[in-house]
Coordinates of C-alpha atoms in Angstrom, one line a residue:
Chain A
X1 CA 110.0 79.1 108.3
X2 CA 109.1 80.4 105.1
X3 CA 111.9 81.6 102.3
X4 CA 111.0 84.5 100.9
X5 CA 109.8 83.0 97.2
X6 CA 107.3 81.5 99.9
X7 CA 106.4 85.0 101.4
X8 CA 106.1 85.9 98.2
X9 CA 104.0 82.6 96.9
X10 CA 101.6 83.2 99.7
X11 CA 101.1 86.8 99.5
X12 CA 99.9 86.4 95.7
X13 CA 97.0 84.5 96.8
X14 CA 95.7 87.5 98.2
X15 CA 95.2 89.0 94.9
X16 CA 92.2 89.3 93.0
X17 CA 90.6 89.1 89.7
X18 CA 91.2 92.6 88.0
X19 CA 93.1 94.4 90.5
X20 CA 96.2 97.0 89.7
X21 CA 99.2 96.6 91.3
X22 CA 102.0 98.3 92.5
X23 CA 105.2 95.9 93.7
X24 CA 108.1 97.3 96.0
X25 CA 111.4 96.4 95.5
X26 CA 112.1 93.1 97.2
X27 CA 110.2 89.9 98.4
X28 CA 107.4 92.3 96.6
X29 CA 108.4 91.6 93.0
X30 CA 109.2 88.4 93.6
X31 CA 104.7 88.1 93.8
X32 CA 104.4 88.7 89.5
X33 CA 105.9 84.9 89.5
X34 CA 103.3 83.5 91.2
X35 CA 99.8 85.2 89.8
X36 CA 97.8 82.1 88.8
X37 CA 96.5 82.4 85.4
X38 CA 93.1 82.7 85.3
X39 CA 93.9 86.0 87.1
X40 CA 93.4 89.4 84.9
X41 CA 96.1 91.9 86.8
X42 CA 98.0 94.5 85.8
X43 CA 101.7 95.7 87.4
X44 CA 102.3 99.2 88.0
X45 CA 105.8 100.7 87.6
X46 CA 105.7 104.5 89.3
X47 CA 108.4 105.1 86.9
X48 CA 105.5 105.3 84.2
X49 CA 104.4 101.8 83.0
X50 CA 100.9 100.2 83.4
X51 CA 101.4 96.3 82.3
X52 CA 105.4 95.0 83.9
X53 CA 105.9 91.8 82.3
X54 CA 108.6 89.0 83.0
X55 CA 112.1 89.6 83.2
X56 CA 113.2 89.7 79.2
X57 CA 115.7 87.4 77.3
X58 CA 119.4 88.5 77.3
X59 CA 118.8 89.4 73.6
X60 CA 115.9 91.6 74.6
X61 CA 117.0 94.1 77.4
X62 CA 116.5 97.5 76.7
X63 CA 117.5 100.6 78.4
X64 CA 114.7 102.4 77.7
X65 CA 112.4 99.7 79.5
X66 CA 113.2 99.8 83.4
X67 CA 111.1 98.7 86.7
X68 CA 111.0 100.5 90.1
X69 CA 114.4 99.3 90.8
X70 CA 116.0 99.9 87.8
X71 CA 115.8 96.2 86.3
X72 CA 115.6 95.9 82.7
X73 CA 111.7 94.3 82.4
X74 CA 109.4 93.5 79.8
X75 CA 105.7 94.9 78.8
X76 CA 102.7 93.0 78.6
X77 CA 100.3 93.0 75.3
X78 CA 97.8 96.2 76.4
X79 CA 100.4 98.3 78.3
X80 CA 100.6 101.6 78.8
X81 CA 103.3 104.0 79.0
X82 CA 103.2 107.3 80.9
X83 CA 105.2 110.4 82.9
X84 CA 105.9 110.2 87.0
X85 CA 103.4 112.5 87.7
X86 CA 101.0 110.5 85.9
X87 CA 102.2 107.4 87.7
X88 CA 101.6 109.5 91.2
X89 CA 98.5 110.8 90.7
X90 CA 97.2 106.8 89.5
X91 CA 98.6 106.1 93.0
X92 CA 97.3 109.1 95.6
X93 CA 93.8 109.2 93.4
X94 CA 92.8 105.9 94.2
X95 CA 93.3 103.9 91.1
X96 CA 95.8 101.8 92.3
X97 CA 93.8 98.7 94.3
X98 CA 96.7 97.3 96.0
X99 CA 100.2 97.9 97.3
X100 CA 102.8 94.9 98.3
X101 CA 105.8 96.9 99.8
X102 CA 108.6 95.9 102.0
X103 CA 109.2 97.2 105.8
X104 CA 111.9 97.9 108.0
X105 CA 109.3 97.9 111.2
X106 CA 105.9 98.2 112.0
X107 CA 103.7 99.1 114.7
X108 CA 101.1 97.3 115.9
X109 CA 98.6 100.4 115.4
X110 CA 99.6 99.5 111.7
X111 CA 102.4 102.3 111.3
X112 CA 105.4 101.2 108.6
X113 CA 108.9 102.2 108.6
X114 CA 110.5 101.8 105.2
X115 CA 113.0 104.0 104.8
X116 CA 116.3 103.0 102.8
X117 CA 118.6 103.9 105.3
X118 CA 122.6 102.2 105.7
X119 CA 125.2 102.9 107.7
X120 CA 123.2 105.8 109.3
X121 CA 122.4 107.4 106.4
X122 CA 118.7 107.8 105.2
X123 CA 118.9 107.4 101.6
X124 CA 115.3 108.7 100.6
X125 CA 111.8 106.3 100.4
X126 CA 111.5 106.4 96.6
X127 CA 107.7 106.5 96.1
X128 CA 106.6 104.3 99.2
X129 CA 105.7 107.6 101.0
X130 CA 103.2 108.1 98.4
X131 CA 102.1 104.6 98.4
X132 CA 101.3 104.6 102.2
X133 CA 99.5 107.5 102.0
X134 CA 97.0 106.4 99.4
X135 CA 93.9 104.4 99.6
X136 CA 95.8 101.3 97.9
X137 CA 95.2 97.8 99.8
X138 CA 98.9 97.7 101.7
X139 CA 100.4 94.7 102.5
X140 CA 103.9 94.2 103.7
X141 CA 106.3 91.5 103.1
X142 CA 108.9 91.0 105.1
X143 CA 111.4 88.9 107.7
X144 CA 110.0 88.9 111.1
X145 CA 113.1 89.9 112.7
X146 CA 116.4 91.9 111.7
X147 CA 119.2 89.9 111.1
X148 CA 120.3 90.2 115.0
X149 CA 117.4 88.7 115.8
X150 CA 115.5 91.9 117.1
X151 CA 111.6 91.8 116.0
X152 CA 110.8 94.0 113.4
X153 CA 106.8 93.8 114.6
X154 CA 107.2 96.7 117.2
X155 CA 104.8 98.7 119.9
X156 CA 106.0 101.8 118.4
X157 CA 108.7 102.0 115.1
X158 CA 111.6 103.1 116.4
X159 CA 112.8 104.9 112.8
X160 CA 111.3 107.2 110.8
X161 CA 108.3 106.4 110.4
X162 CA 106.9 106.1 106.4
X163 CA 103.2 106.2 107.4
X164 CA 100.4 106.0 109.7
X165 CA 97.9 103.3 110.6
X166 CA 98.6 102.4 107.2
X167 CA 99.1 98.7 106.9
X168 CA 96.6 96.3 106.4
X169 CA 98.3 92.5 106.4
X170 CA 101.7 91.4 107.3
X171 CA 103.1 88.8 105.7
X172 CA 106.5 87.4 107.2
X173 CA 108.4 84.5 107.2
X174 CA 106.6 82.9 110.0
X175 CA 102.7 83.8 109.8
X176 CA 100.0 86.0 108.3
X177 CA 99.1 89.1 110.9
X178 CA 96.2 91.6 110.4
X179 CA 96.1 94.8 112.2
X180 CA 93.2 95.3 114.9
X181 CA 91.6 98.4 115.2
X182 CA 92.6 98.8 118.7
X183 CA 95.9 98.4 118.2
X184 CA 97.7 94.6 118.0
X185 CA 99.1 92.2 115.3
X186 CA 96.2 89.4 115.0
X187 CA 97.8 86.2 114.2
X188 CA 95.6 85.0 111.2
X189 CA 97.9 81.6 109.6
X190 CA 101.2 80.6 110.8
X191 CA 103.9 78.8 108.3
X192 CA 104.4 75.4 108.7
X193 CA 106.1 74.0 111.4
X194 CA 106.4 77.4 113.0
X195 CA 105.3 77.1 116.7
X196 CA 103.0 79.9 118.6
X197 CA 105.4 80.3 121.0
X198 CA 108.2 81.2 118.2
X199 CA 106.1 83.6 116.6
X200 CA 105.0 84.9 120.6
X201 CA 108.8 85.2 121.2
X202 CA 110.1 86.9 118.2
X203 CA 107.0 90.1 117.9
X204 CA 107.9 92.7 120.7
X205 CA 104.6 94.5 120.0
X206 CA 101.0 93.6 121.1
X207 CA 100.1 89.7 119.7
X208 CA 97.0 88.7 119.6
X209 CA 96.2 84.6 119.2
X210 CA 92.4 84.0 119.5
X211 CA 91.1 80.3 118.9
X212 CA 92.7 77.9 116.5
X213 CA 95.3 79.2 114.3
X214 CA 95.7 77.6 110.9
X215 CA 98.8 76.4 109.1
X216 CA 99.6 77.6 106.1
X217 CA 99.2 74.6 103.3
X218 CA 102.7 73.5 102.7
X219 CA 104.7 74.8 99.5
X220 CA 105.7 71.3 97.6
Chain B
X1 CA 108.4 127.9 63.3
X2 CA 110.9 128.6 65.6
X3 CA 113.9 126.2 65.3
X4 CA 115.5 126.0 68.0
X5 CA 117.7 123.5 67.1
X6 CA 121.9 123.6 68.6
X7 CA 124.7 121.4 66.7
X8 CA 125.8 120.3 70.7
X9 CA 126.1 119.8 73.8
X10 CA 128.4 122.2 75.3
X11 CA 126.9 125.0 73.2
X12 CA 123.5 124.4 74.7
X13 CA 124.3 124.4 78.6
X14 CA 126.9 127.1 77.6
X15 CA 125.5 129.8 79.9
X16 CA 125.3 127.3 82.9
X17 CA 126.5 129.8 85.9
X18 CA 128.0 129.4 89.3
X19 CA 125.2 128.4 91.6
X20 CA 122.6 127.7 88.6
X21 CA 119.4 125.6 89.9
X22 CA 119.4 122.2 87.9
X23 CA 116.8 120.2 87.1
X24 CA 118.2 116.5 86.0
X25 CA 115.5 114.0 84.1
X26 CA 115.6 110.9 84.3
X27 CA 114.9 107.8 86.2
X28 CA 118.0 105.8 87.7
X29 CA 120.2 106.3 84.5
X30 CA 117.3 105.8 82.8
X31 CA 116.1 108.9 80.6
X32 CA 118.9 110.8 82.1
X33 CA 120.7 113.8 79.7
X34 CA 123.7 112.0 79.5
X35 CA 125.2 114.5 76.7
X36 CA 124.4 117.5 78.6
X37 CA 125.8 116.3 81.9
X38 CA 128.9 115.4 80.6
X39 CA 129.6 118.6 78.7
X40 CA 128.6 120.0 82.2
X41 CA 131.2 118.5 83.9
X42 CA 134.1 119.8 81.4
X43 CA 132.9 123.2 82.1
X44 CA 134.3 124.6 85.8
X45 CA 131.1 125.3 87.3
X46 CA 130.5 125.2 91.7
X47 CA 127.7 125.4 94.1
X48 CA 125.2 123.7 91.6
X49 CA 121.7 123.2 93.2
X50 CA 120.8 119.3 91.4
X51 CA 117.6 118.3 91.5
X52 CA 116.3 115.1 89.8
X53 CA 114.7 111.3 91.4
X54 CA 118.4 110.5 92.3
X55 CA 121.9 111.0 92.4
X56 CA 123.5 108.8 89.5
X57 CA 126.6 106.5 89.8
X58 CA 129.8 106.9 90.8
X59 CA 131.1 106.9 86.9
X60 CA 127.8 108.2 85.0
X61 CA 125.2 110.4 85.2
X62 CA 125.1 113.3 88.4
X63 CA 128.1 111.1 89.7
X64 CA 130.5 112.4 87.0
X65 CA 129.2 116.3 88.8
X66 CA 129.3 114.8 92.1
X67 CA 133.0 114.2 91.4
X68 CA 134.2 117.1 90.5
X69 CA 132.3 118.6 93.3
X70 CA 130.0 121.2 91.3
X71 CA 126.8 120.4 93.6
X72 CA 126.4 122.7 96.8
X73 CA 123.0 120.9 97.1
X74 CA 120.8 117.5 96.3
X75 CA 117.3 117.4 95.8
X76 CA 116.2 113.9 95.4
X77 CA 113.4 110.6 96.4
X78 CA 116.7 108.2 96.4
X79 CA 120.6 108.7 96.4
X80 CA 121.0 104.9 97.5
X81 CA 123.5 104.4 94.8
X82 CA 126.6 107.0 95.2
X83 CA 129.2 106.0 97.1
X84 CA 130.9 109.4 96.3
X85 CA 127.7 111.4 97.3
X86 CA 128.0 109.6 100.7
X87 CA 131.6 110.7 101.2
X88 CA 130.9 114.4 100.3
X89 CA 127.3 114.2 102.4
X90 CA 129.0 113.0 105.6
X91 CA 132.0 115.5 105.0
X92 CA 129.2 118.0 105.2
X93 CA 130.0 119.2 101.4
X94 CA 126.8 119.1 100.3
X95 CA 123.3 119.1 101.4
X96 CA 120.8 117.2 100.6
X97 CA 116.9 117.4 100.6
X98 CA 114.8 113.9 100.3
X99 CA 111.1 114.1 99.1
X100 CA 108.8 111.3 98.3
X101 CA 109.1 110.6 94.8
X102 CA 105.2 111.5 94.0
X103 CA 105.5 115.1 95.9
X104 CA 108.4 115.6 93.6
X105 CA 106.9 115.0 90.4
X106 CA 103.9 117.1 91.5
X107 CA 106.2 119.9 92.8
X108 CA 108.1 119.8 89.3
X109 CA 104.4 119.6 87.5
X110 CA 103.2 122.6 89.6
X111 CA 105.6 124.9 88.7
X112 CA 105.7 124.2 85.0
X113 CA 101.6 124.6 85.4
X114 CA 102.0 128.0 87.4
X115 CA 100.3 126.2 90.6
X116 CA 102.4 127.7 93.6
X117 CA 101.5 125.0 96.2
X118 CA 99.3 122.5 96.7
X119 CA 97.5 119.7 99.3
X120 CA 98.6 116.2 98.9
X121 CA 98.7 113.0 102.1
X122 CA 102.2 111.9 100.8
X123 CA 104.1 112.3 104.1
X124 CA 101.6 112.7 106.9
X125 CA 102.8 111.1 110.1
X126 CA 106.3 111.7 109.0
X127 CA 109.4 114.0 109.1
X128 CA 108.9 115.1 105.3
X129 CA 105.8 116.5 107.7
X130 CA 108.0 118.6 109.8
X131 CA 107.9 122.8 109.8
X132 CA 104.3 122.4 106.7
X133 CA 101.1 123.5 107.0
X134 CA 98.8 120.7 107.7
X135 CA 95.3 121.1 106.8
X136 CA 92.3 118.4 107.1
X137 CA 90.1 117.8 104.1
X138 CA 86.8 115.8 104.1
X139 CA 88.1 114.2 107.7
X140 CA 92.1 113.1 106.0
X141 CA 95.0 115.3 106.7
X142 CA 97.0 117.0 103.9
X143 CA 100.2 118.5 103.3
X144 CA 100.9 121.9 101.9
X145 CA 103.7 121.4 99.3
X146 CA 105.4 124.1 97.6
X147 CA 106.3 124.0 93.6
X148 CA 109.4 123.8 92.1
X149 CA 110.9 126.0 89.3
X150 CA 114.7 126.0 88.0
X151 CA 117.2 127.9 85.8
X152 CA 117.8 125.2 83.7
X153 CA 115.9 122.1 83.0
X154 CA 118.5 119.6 81.3
X155 CA 116.1 116.6 79.7
X156 CA 116.5 113.7 77.0
X157 CA 113.5 112.4 74.6
X158 CA 114.4 110.0 72.2
X159 CA 113.0 111.7 69.0
X160 CA 112.4 115.4 68.6
X161 CA 112.3 118.1 65.9
X162 CA 113.7 121.7 65.2
X163 CA 110.8 123.4 67.1
X164 CA 111.5 121.7 70.5
X165 CA 108.1 118.9 70.4
X166 CA 109.7 115.7 71.9
X167 CA 108.8 112.4 72.1
X168 CA 109.7 109.7 74.3
X169 CA 110.3 106.0 74.7
X170 CA 109.5 103.3 77.2
X171 CA 110.5 104.3 80.9
X172 CA 113.0 107.0 79.7
X173 CA 110.2 109.4 79.8
X174 CA 109.5 109.5 83.5
X175 CA 110.5 112.7 85.0
X176 CA 111.5 114.8 81.4
X177 CA 108.0 115.9 80.5
X178 CA 107.4 117.4 84.1
X179 CA 111.0 118.8 84.0
X180 CA 110.4 120.6 80.7
X181 CA 108.2 122.4 81.9
X182 CA 109.4 123.8 85.3
X183 CA 112.7 125.3 83.7
X184 CA 113.2 129.0 82.5
X185 CA 115.4 127.3 80.2
X186 CA 114.9 124.0 78.9
X187 CA 117.3 122.2 77.4
X188 CA 116.2 119.3 75.3
X189 CA 119.2 116.3 73.6
X190 CA 117.2 113.7 71.6
X191 CA 118.9 110.4 69.9
X192 CA 116.9 111.5 66.5
X193 CA 116.5 114.7 65.7
X194 CA 114.4 116.3 62.5
X195 CA 113.1 118.7 61.0
X196 CA 109.5 120.3 61.7
X197 CA 107.0 118.3 60.5
X198 CA 108.4 115.2 60.1
X199 CA 107.1 114.2 63.3
X200 CA 102.9 113.5 63.4
X201 CA 102.0 116.0 65.5
X202 CA 99.2 113.2 67.3
X203 CA 102.3 111.7 68.6
X204 CA 104.0 115.1 70.9
X205 CA 104.9 113.9 74.7
X206 CA 106.0 117.5 74.8
X207 CA 105.2 120.4 72.7
X208 CA 107.6 122.3 71.8
X209 CA 106.7 125.8 73.9
X210 CA 108.6 123.9 76.8
X211 CA 111.9 124.0 75.3
X212 CA 114.1 126.8 74.3
X213 CA 116.8 124.2 72.6
X214 CA 117.6 121.0 71.5
X215 CA 120.1 118.9 70.0
X216 CA 121.0 115.6 68.9
X217 CA 123.5 114.0 71.4
X218 CA 126.4 111.9 69.8
X219 CA 126.5 108.6 70.9
X220 CA 124.4 107.5 73.1
X221 CA 125.6 105.0 76.1
X222 CA 122.1 104.2 78.0
X223 CA 123.6 102.3 80.7
X224 CA 121.6 99.7 82.6
X225 CA 121.4 99.7 86.2
X226 CA 120.8 95.9 87.0
X227 CA 120.2 93.9 83.8
X228 CA 117.9 91.3 84.8
X229 CA 117.2 88.6 82.4
X230 CA 114.6 85.3 82.8
X231 CA 116.5 81.7 81.7

């Protein structure tokens, strides 16, 4: 079973040279820490920055420089700043290559639910609705199950849906899953030490296992 | 050049009255019009409609207006950081309209640019699409969304001149330039107010035509919501 940072490390391997990427809040934010040095990629923050850099030193925090999670950040060389309409023009207009988002649920036909909901109140969705409707390749990073043990990979989303048929790949603590065009989670890789039986028992939607499923490289 | 400068926040917001519709700039607590909000919180006004990406926190930003029960309605993309909001919403003291962030930005931009409606893919298949016109273009479905305009826009910039020209800093720009154009009366507060002519016209982000009033705020707190540092 993978930790959050191991999920992020595995997702980082999906990133290709020259891509512009939007990272959601949570596990996706961690992905930036694991980009190999030889790749040139640019991270967008939908509050108006291309070129998110590492978290600053304590002495360099700037209240005028935060990411979409309202965390203090830095800018890399060659960054640019813009307003919120411009930020979403980049997203809707198909200029962002990849979006990596967290989710509460994903359905077997690629629907996603990631409205922030707590104590019964829908607290909003921020930029996720725009991202899932864009043409960016959409990767989802999440735990395979809710805290109560119920599956987050479902036949149909139970919570309000954010986008339909938009997820390309799902990365959980148990494995990596593609979405088949006819519907179904296609198991692509399993996490080190995780059995197919465990994945079967924790996936509520239609799971497709074909041929030998490779185990991910270990993370040490 | 027209001089739009005023002495302080209370002078700038003097004629905001009950039931006014306000646009408030900022993302989280970054780039919010903190001086105008503080001045507003000192007045006895009610039934405001506030349109802003977020709701502030309990003791800063729009949270100050919530605490004094000055809002009737909030239009935002995310309201997760405010307990007072939750309390009032649960007690039905407040209406909430949640809008996808990019749609919120574009609706405000459209308001300022004289575009009454536009089609966007964001929200198709979700509750956001309920009751809205859907049309197919080139094989994809899009939602019709309306413009947003307001009686007043309260915005914040880094530097401004007496003619209302504005320059923002970092990600504090966010919704501010869009809202500047969508307010019938736009009130800009700046950290540094300079005479017209002191800013390089090449560097202006918001042209002064959109700004009706400008003042220099005092002692900016510029609170950070989440301090994150690397070792």
